[in-house]
């Protein structure tokens, strides 16, 4: 595993993963940490607008397209039939930070909290089958586990748990 401190949020579709991730990033950055995120998508996604110059570059066959401005840059890498890069490969491309919060990589061997909502696409628990899930955040009572259980909206307590788990130290 890389030198970066990594913590994950796992859960089924519509389980509250993204909302929790956004709240955790907001909370930890307010505490003075530099947080980066990696979001895994299980579908064909695009961050580019059809017809934009960068889109046209990709359509023409460019392997990588980099968009740069005075406020941000993005590098889009077209796989063009190559296998999806490993989690470690993606992690190695990130600039140093205090914490990498990952969303969606259900099966990576990193400490994770499982998000659960009654309205999720599936409700079977992931925790019993994944030894890397070390806590649960739910919008309902969870009693069939020995893991710590947090209210899905108790961002401060979940952030405290992440801080302690990965050993975050304020700069």
mmCIF file of C-alpha atoms in Angstrom:
data_model
loop_
_atom_site.group_PDB
_atom_site.id
_atom_site.type_symbol
_atom_site.label_atom_id
_atom_site.label_comp_id
_atom_site.label_asym_id
_atom_site.label_seq_id
_atom_site.Cartn_x
_atom_site.Cartn_y
_atom_site.Cartn_z
ATOM 1 C CA UNK A 1 0.000 0.000 0.000
ATOM 2 C CA UNK A 2 1.153 3.517 -0.704
ATOM 3 C CA UNK A 3 2.441 5.985 1.885
ATOM 4 C CA UNK A 4 -0.783 7.978 1.655
ATOM 5 C CA UNK A 5 -3.325 7.668 4.457
ATOM 6 C CA UNK A 6 -6.436 6.185 2.866
ATOM 7 C CA UNK A 7 -9.961 5.692 4.167
ATOM 8 C CA UNK A 8 -12.939 4.427 2.207
ATOM 9 C CA UNK A 9 -16.694 4.750 2.093
ATOM 10 C CA UNK A 10 -18.435 1.645 0.772
ATOM 11 C CA UNK A 11 -22.083 0.913 0.163
ATOM 12 C CA UNK A 12 -24.693 0.035 -2.392
ATOM 13 C CA UNK A 13 -26.127 2.535 -4.869
ATOM 14 C CA UNK A 14 -28.144 5.281 -3.120
ATOM 15 C CA UNK A 15 -26.750 4.311 0.291
ATOM 16 C CA UNK A 16 -25.558 7.845 1.026
ATOM 17 C CA UNK A 17 -21.887 7.401 0.074
ATOM 18 C CA UNK A 18 -21.483 10.639 -1.863
ATOM 19 C CA UNK A 19 -23.314 12.796 0.672
ATOM 20 C CA UNK A 20 -21.190 11.317 3.452
ATOM 21 C CA UNK A 21 -17.992 11.804 1.432
ATOM 22 C CA UNK A 22 -18.834 15.469 0.774
ATOM 23 C CA UNK A 23 -19.604 16.089 4.462
ATOM 24 C CA UNK A 24 -16.397 14.352 5.570
ATOM 25 C CA UNK A 25 -14.272 16.362 3.112
ATOM 26 C CA UNK A 26 -15.940 19.577 4.323
ATOM 27 C CA UNK A 27 -15.389 18.652 7.985
ATOM 28 C CA UNK A 28 -11.780 17.503 7.646
ATOM 29 C CA UNK A 29 -10.732 20.452 5.488
ATOM 30 C CA UNK A 30 -12.320 22.768 8.071
ATOM 31 C CA UNK A 31 -10.095 21.033 10.640
ATOM 32 C CA UNK A 32 -7.069 21.996 8.567
ATOM 33 C CA UNK A 33 -6.360 18.798 6.663
ATOM 34 C CA UNK A 34 -5.624 18.525 2.959
ATOM 35 C CA UNK A 35 -8.002 15.867 1.630
ATOM 36 C CA UNK A 36 -8.072 14.331 -1.844
ATOM 37 C CA UNK A 37 -10.735 11.978 -3.140
ATOM 38 C CA UNK A 38 -10.991 9.097 -5.573
ATOM 39 C CA UNK A 39 -14.437 8.135 -6.829
ATOM 40 C CA UNK A 40 -14.868 4.817 -8.618
ATOM 41 C CA UNK A 41 -17.640 4.680 -11.193
ATOM 42 C CA UNK A 42 -19.018 1.391 -12.481
ATOM 43 C CA UNK A 43 -20.280 2.933 -15.680
ATOM 44 C CA UNK A 44 -19.045 4.922 -18.630
ATOM 45 C CA UNK A 45 -18.686 8.461 -17.352
ATOM 46 C CA UNK A 46 -17.576 11.688 -18.948
ATOM 47 C CA UNK A 47 -16.439 14.924 -17.376
ATOM 48 C CA UNK A 48 -16.202 16.616 -20.732
ATOM 49 C CA UNK A 49 -18.892 18.487 -22.653
ATOM 50 C CA UNK A 50 -19.757 17.273 -26.120
ATOM 51 C CA UNK A 51 -18.352 19.719 -28.653
ATOM 52 C CA UNK A 52 -15.813 21.309 -26.262
ATOM 53 C CA UNK A 53 -12.264 21.614 -27.579
ATOM 54 C CA UNK A 54 -10.981 18.948 -25.180
ATOM 55 C CA UNK A 55 -13.817 16.616 -26.208
ATOM 56 C CA UNK A 56 -12.852 17.154 -29.841
ATOM 57 C CA UNK A 57 -9.220 16.284 -28.996
ATOM 58 C CA UNK A 58 -10.350 13.002 -27.392
ATOM 59 C CA UNK A 59 -12.657 12.211 -30.305
ATOM 60 C CA UNK A 60 -9.721 12.729 -32.647
ATOM 61 C CA UNK A 61 -7.874 9.951 -30.807
ATOM 62 C CA UNK A 62 -5.675 11.689 -28.221
ATOM 63 C CA UNK A 63 -4.380 9.294 -25.571
ATOM 64 C CA UNK A 64 -4.390 11.975 -22.844
ATOM 65 C CA UNK A 65 -5.980 15.392 -22.902
ATOM 66 C CA UNK A 66 -4.984 17.962 -20.307
ATOM 67 C CA UNK A 67 -7.055 21.050 -19.657
ATOM 68 C CA UNK A 68 -5.265 23.790 -17.733
ATOM 69 C CA UNK A 69 -6.447 27.144 -16.409
ATOM 70 C CA UNK A 70 -5.381 29.552 -13.697
ATOM 71 C CA UNK A 71 -7.618 27.792 -11.176
ATOM 72 C CA UNK A 72 -7.373 24.045 -11.960
ATOM 73 C CA UNK A 73 -6.190 21.371 -14.328
ATOM 74 C CA UNK A 74 -7.567 18.007 -15.324
ATOM 75 C CA UNK A 75 -5.974 15.150 -17.216
ATOM 76 C CA UNK A 76 -8.301 12.777 -19.013
ATOM 77 C CA UNK A 77 -6.695 9.486 -19.979
ATOM 78 C CA UNK A 78 -8.491 7.409 -22.565
ATOM 79 C CA UNK A 79 -8.051 3.689 -21.927
ATOM 80 C CA UNK A 80 -8.946 2.778 -25.520
ATOM 81 C CA UNK A 81 -9.339 -0.901 -24.662
ATOM 82 C CA UNK A 82 -6.600 -1.079 -22.013
ATOM 83 C CA UNK A 83 -7.630 -2.511 -18.637
ATOM 84 C CA UNK A 84 -8.870 -0.211 -15.904
ATOM 85 C CA UNK A 85 -5.883 1.048 -13.875
ATOM 86 C CA UNK A 86 -5.376 -0.454 -10.447
ATOM 87 C CA UNK A 87 -6.306 1.461 -7.328
ATOM 88 C CA UNK A 88 -2.583 1.673 -6.446
ATOM 89 C CA UNK A 89 -1.786 3.193 -9.854
ATOM 90 C CA UNK A 90 -4.432 5.880 -9.390
ATOM 91 C CA UNK A 91 -3.302 6.537 -5.815
ATOM 92 C CA UNK A 92 0.293 6.978 -6.979
ATOM 93 C CA UNK A 93 -0.780 9.771 -9.353
ATOM 94 C CA UNK A 94 -2.163 11.986 -6.571
ATOM 95 C CA UNK A 95 -0.186 14.824 -5.064
ATOM 96 C CA UNK A 96 0.751 14.381 -1.399
ATOM 97 C CA UNK A 97 -2.082 15.116 1.020
ATOM 98 C CA UNK A 98 -3.149 14.276 4.571
ATOM 99 C CA UNK A 99 -5.912 11.853 3.574
ATOM 100 C CA UNK A 100 -7.242 10.212 0.434
ATOM 101 C CA UNK A 101 -10.943 9.528 0.886
ATOM 102 C CA UNK A 102 -12.155 6.893 -1.546
ATOM 103 C CA UNK A 103 -15.724 6.266 -2.595
ATOM 104 C CA UNK A 104 -16.935 3.203 -4.407
ATOM 105 C CA UNK A 105 -13.918 0.894 -4.322
ATOM 106 C CA UNK A 106 -15.879 -1.720 -2.362
ATOM 107 C CA UNK A 107 -13.214 -4.404 -2.424
ATOM 108 C CA UNK A 108 -9.944 -2.544 -1.807
ATOM 109 C CA UNK A 109 -8.082 -3.632 1.351
ATOM 110 C CA UNK A 110 -8.280 -0.246 3.089
ATOM 111 C CA UNK A 111 -10.192 0.716 6.234
ATOM 112 C CA UNK A 112 -13.765 1.590 5.278
ATOM 113 C CA UNK A 113 -17.040 2.713 6.724
ATOM 114 C CA UNK A 114 -20.151 1.186 5.227
ATOM 115 C CA UNK A 115 -22.944 3.645 4.391
ATOM 116 C CA UNK A 116 -26.461 2.236 4.734
ATOM 117 C CA UNK A 117 -29.812 3.801 3.942
ATOM 118 C CA UNK A 118 -33.190 2.137 3.983
ATOM 119 C CA UNK A 119 -33.806 3.554 0.462
ATOM 120 C CA UNK A 120 -30.587 2.068 -0.984
ATOM 121 C CA UNK A 121 -30.730 -0.071 -4.123
ATOM 122 C CA UNK A 122 -29.761 -3.100 -2.049
ATOM 123 C CA UNK A 123 -29.866 -3.535 1.700
ATOM 124 C CA UNK A 124 -27.764 -6.651 2.270
ATOM 125 C CA UNK A 125 -24.942 -5.654 4.613
ATOM 126 C CA UNK A 126 -21.427 -5.588 3.149
ATOM 127 C CA UNK A 127 -19.670 -5.618 6.535
ATOM 128 C CA UNK A 128 -19.973 -9.317 7.387
ATOM 129 C CA UNK A 129 -18.152 -10.254 4.172
ATOM 130 C CA UNK A 130 -15.494 -7.508 4.204
ATOM 131 C CA UNK A 131 -12.976 -7.509 7.065
ATOM 132 C CA UNK A 132 -11.836 -4.021 5.999
ATOM 133 C CA UNK A 133 -15.194 -2.472 6.908
ATOM 134 C CA UNK A 134 -14.505 -1.261 10.432
ATOM 135 C CA UNK A 135 -17.635 0.828 11.087
ATOM 136 C CA UNK A 136 -21.150 1.438 9.815
ATOM 137 C CA UNK A 137 -22.966 4.737 9.190
ATOM 138 C CA UNK A 138 -26.713 4.267 8.813
ATOM 139 C CA UNK A 139 -29.980 6.187 8.714
ATOM 140 C CA UNK A 140 -31.621 3.438 10.785
ATOM 141 C CA UNK A 141 -30.856 1.298 13.817
ATOM 142 C CA UNK A 142 -28.242 -1.413 13.226
ATOM 143 C CA UNK A 143 -28.049 -4.022 15.952
ATOM 144 C CA UNK A 144 -26.662 -7.133 14.238
ATOM 145 C CA UNK A 145 -22.986 -6.088 14.419
ATOM 146 C CA UNK A 146 -20.131 -5.637 16.866
ATOM 147 C CA UNK A 147 -18.720 -2.798 14.740
ATOM 148 C CA UNK A 148 -19.099 0.840 15.796
ATOM 149 C CA UNK A 149 -22.334 2.272 14.344
ATOM 150 C CA UNK A 150 -22.765 5.972 13.596
ATOM 151 C CA UNK A 151 -25.762 7.985 12.531
ATOM 152 C CA UNK A 152 -25.234 8.641 8.816
ATOM 153 C CA UNK A 153 -25.593 12.392 9.490
ATOM 154 C CA UNK A 154 -23.218 12.545 12.490
ATOM 155 C CA UNK A 155 -20.383 13.941 10.402
ATOM 156 C CA UNK A 156 -18.265 15.182 13.321
ATOM 157 C CA UNK A 157 -18.246 11.782 15.069
ATOM 158 C CA UNK A 158 -17.439 9.973 11.819
ATOM 159 C CA UNK A 159 -14.630 12.461 11.087
ATOM 160 C CA UNK A 160 -13.265 11.914 14.629
ATOM 161 C CA UNK A 161 -13.326 8.155 13.966
ATOM 162 C CA UNK A 162 -11.466 8.563 10.640
ATOM 163 C CA UNK A 163 -8.896 10.882 12.268
ATOM 164 C CA UNK A 164 -8.188 8.324 14.985
ATOM 165 C CA UNK A 165 -8.239 5.311 12.649
ATOM 166 C CA UNK A 166 -5.715 6.586 10.116
ATOM 167 C CA UNK A 167 -3.696 8.686 12.578
ATOM 168 C CA UNK A 168 -4.251 12.102 11.053
ATOM 169 C CA UNK A 169 -2.017 14.741 12.601
ATOM 170 C CA UNK A 170 -2.665 18.445 12.110
ATOM 171 C CA UNK A 171 0.172 20.280 10.371
#
